[in-house]
Amino acid sequence: MSTEHVPDRLAGRYASGDPGIPADELWAVEAHLESCARCRDRLRLMLPARAPEVAALVDGVWAGLLPALHGAAPAPGRRRRRSLAAWLTPAMVPWAGMSLIVAVLAVVFDGAFRGAGAGGGVAVLLAAPVLPVLGVAASWAAGADPMHELVAATPRAGLPLVLRRTAAVLLVLIPILLVAGAWTGVVIAQWLLPCLAFTTGTLALGGLVGVARAAGTLVAAWTVTVPALAATTGQWTAPLRTDVLPVWAGLMVIGAAVVVARRGGHTALAASR
């Protein structure tokens, strides 16, 4: 709806305060009204007929404000800046530092394994899939972000905000893992596909139970699955072998499809997860 105007029927329902408007449509209308003066004018003209009490309240507020506004000095002009708050949160700063430390430790451990005659890259491979999951959880955790309640209540909250912050997580994490993988000789496809599969899986499951809970569930499942497979196959990196990569690609596609199909789920959970 960012490039189209609000349909008349939907605008009328919004002006009337219809509680039956779906959450994703309500979000789209309010986000569009922020930047479209034409639709705001249409809504203003609808108010007297659709919601006369609201129109009377607005007129009363303007009647009290206009004299004060006319007598106020104009504010000095400021250069418009794009806020990073739409992409980042304060909680992501310590997470980025933690990710760097984990990557460095993984490289150190792999160097020790290689020096002992074992294959390198094991620690990097095992850490790479779950690092973005932890970052996504940190970027949308109510306890970690002091502004979470205010952000979650805005019209732009929900899946679009979660996707922006997920992209910021990946932009921070992937270069770190690229350097760690190049240092230890790990093939990028071995960790990138599982990394993306875990990320889309977190978003897909997050639409049902909340992003933080989804991240915790997947990290716990990974922590249990890796030792179990290692005990069975004798290889710690068994789930990350090249012949298993098509499975990770399929999981990534399924996760992305679920995210798209249930895109309204993040809007419904935005204020409470």
Short mmCIF file of C-alpha atoms in Angstrom, two decimals, residues 91 130 132-145 148 162 165-166 198-199 201-221 265-266 269-273:
data_model
loop_
_atom_site.label_atom_id
_atom_site.label_comp_id
_atom_site.label_asym_id
_atom_site.label_seq_id
_atom_site.Cartn_x
_atom_site.Cartn_y
_atom_site.Cartn_z
CA ALA A 91 20.93 -5.04 22.36
CA VAL A 130 23.08 -20.65 15.49
CA PRO A 132 22.24 -15.53 13.52
CA VAL A 133 19.45 -17.13 15.56
CA LEU A 134 20.84 -15.57 18.71
CA GLY A 135 21.22 -12.23 16.92
CA VAL A 136 17.63 -12.23 15.69
CA ALA A 137 16.43 -13.01 19.21
CA ALA A 138 18.55 -10.18 20.63
CA SER A 139 17.20 -7.72 18.05
CA TRP A 140 13.56 -8.40 19.03
CA ALA A 141 13.75 -9.31 22.72
CA ALA A 142 11.52 -7.27 25.01
CA GLY A 143 13.90 -7.60 27.94
CA ALA A 144 16.97 -6.52 25.97
CA ASP A 145 15.56 -3.42 24.28
CA HIS A 148 10.66 -2.39 22.85
CA VAL A 162 11.71 -8.03 12.14
CA ARG A 165 16.62 -6.20 11.97
CA THR A 166 17.29 -9.72 10.68
CA PHE A 198 18.07 -21.44 10.84
CA THR A 199 17.33 -17.73 10.31
CA GLY A 201 13.17 -21.09 10.58
CA THR A 202 13.39 -18.67 13.50
CA LEU A 203 11.18 -16.15 11.70
CA ALA A 204 8.70 -18.85 10.64
CA LEU A 205 8.39 -20.33 14.12
CA GLY A 206 8.49 -16.83 15.61
CA GLY A 207 5.20 -16.01 13.89
CA LEU A 208 3.60 -18.68 16.08
CA VAL A 209 5.36 -18.49 19.44
CA GLY A 210 7.44 -15.30 19.32
CA VAL A 211 10.93 -14.73 17.95
CA ALA A 212 12.77 -15.14 21.27
CA ARG A 213 11.07 -18.45 22.07
CA ALA A 214 11.64 -19.70 18.52
CA ALA A 215 15.34 -18.86 18.75
CA GLY A 216 15.68 -20.64 22.08
CA THR A 217 13.89 -23.72 20.73
CA LEU A 218 16.09 -24.00 17.66
CA VAL A 219 19.33 -23.44 19.58
CA ALA A 220 18.30 -26.10 22.09
CA ALA A 221 17.42 -28.51 19.27
CA GLY A 265 1.59 -13.38 12.81
CA HIS A 266 4.46 -11.06 13.72
CA LEU A 269 2.64 -10.89 18.48
CA ALA A 270 4.58 -7.63 18.22
CA ALA A 271 3.36 -6.15 21.48
CA SER A 272 3.76 -9.25 23.63
CA ARG A 273 6.74 -11.29 22.40
#
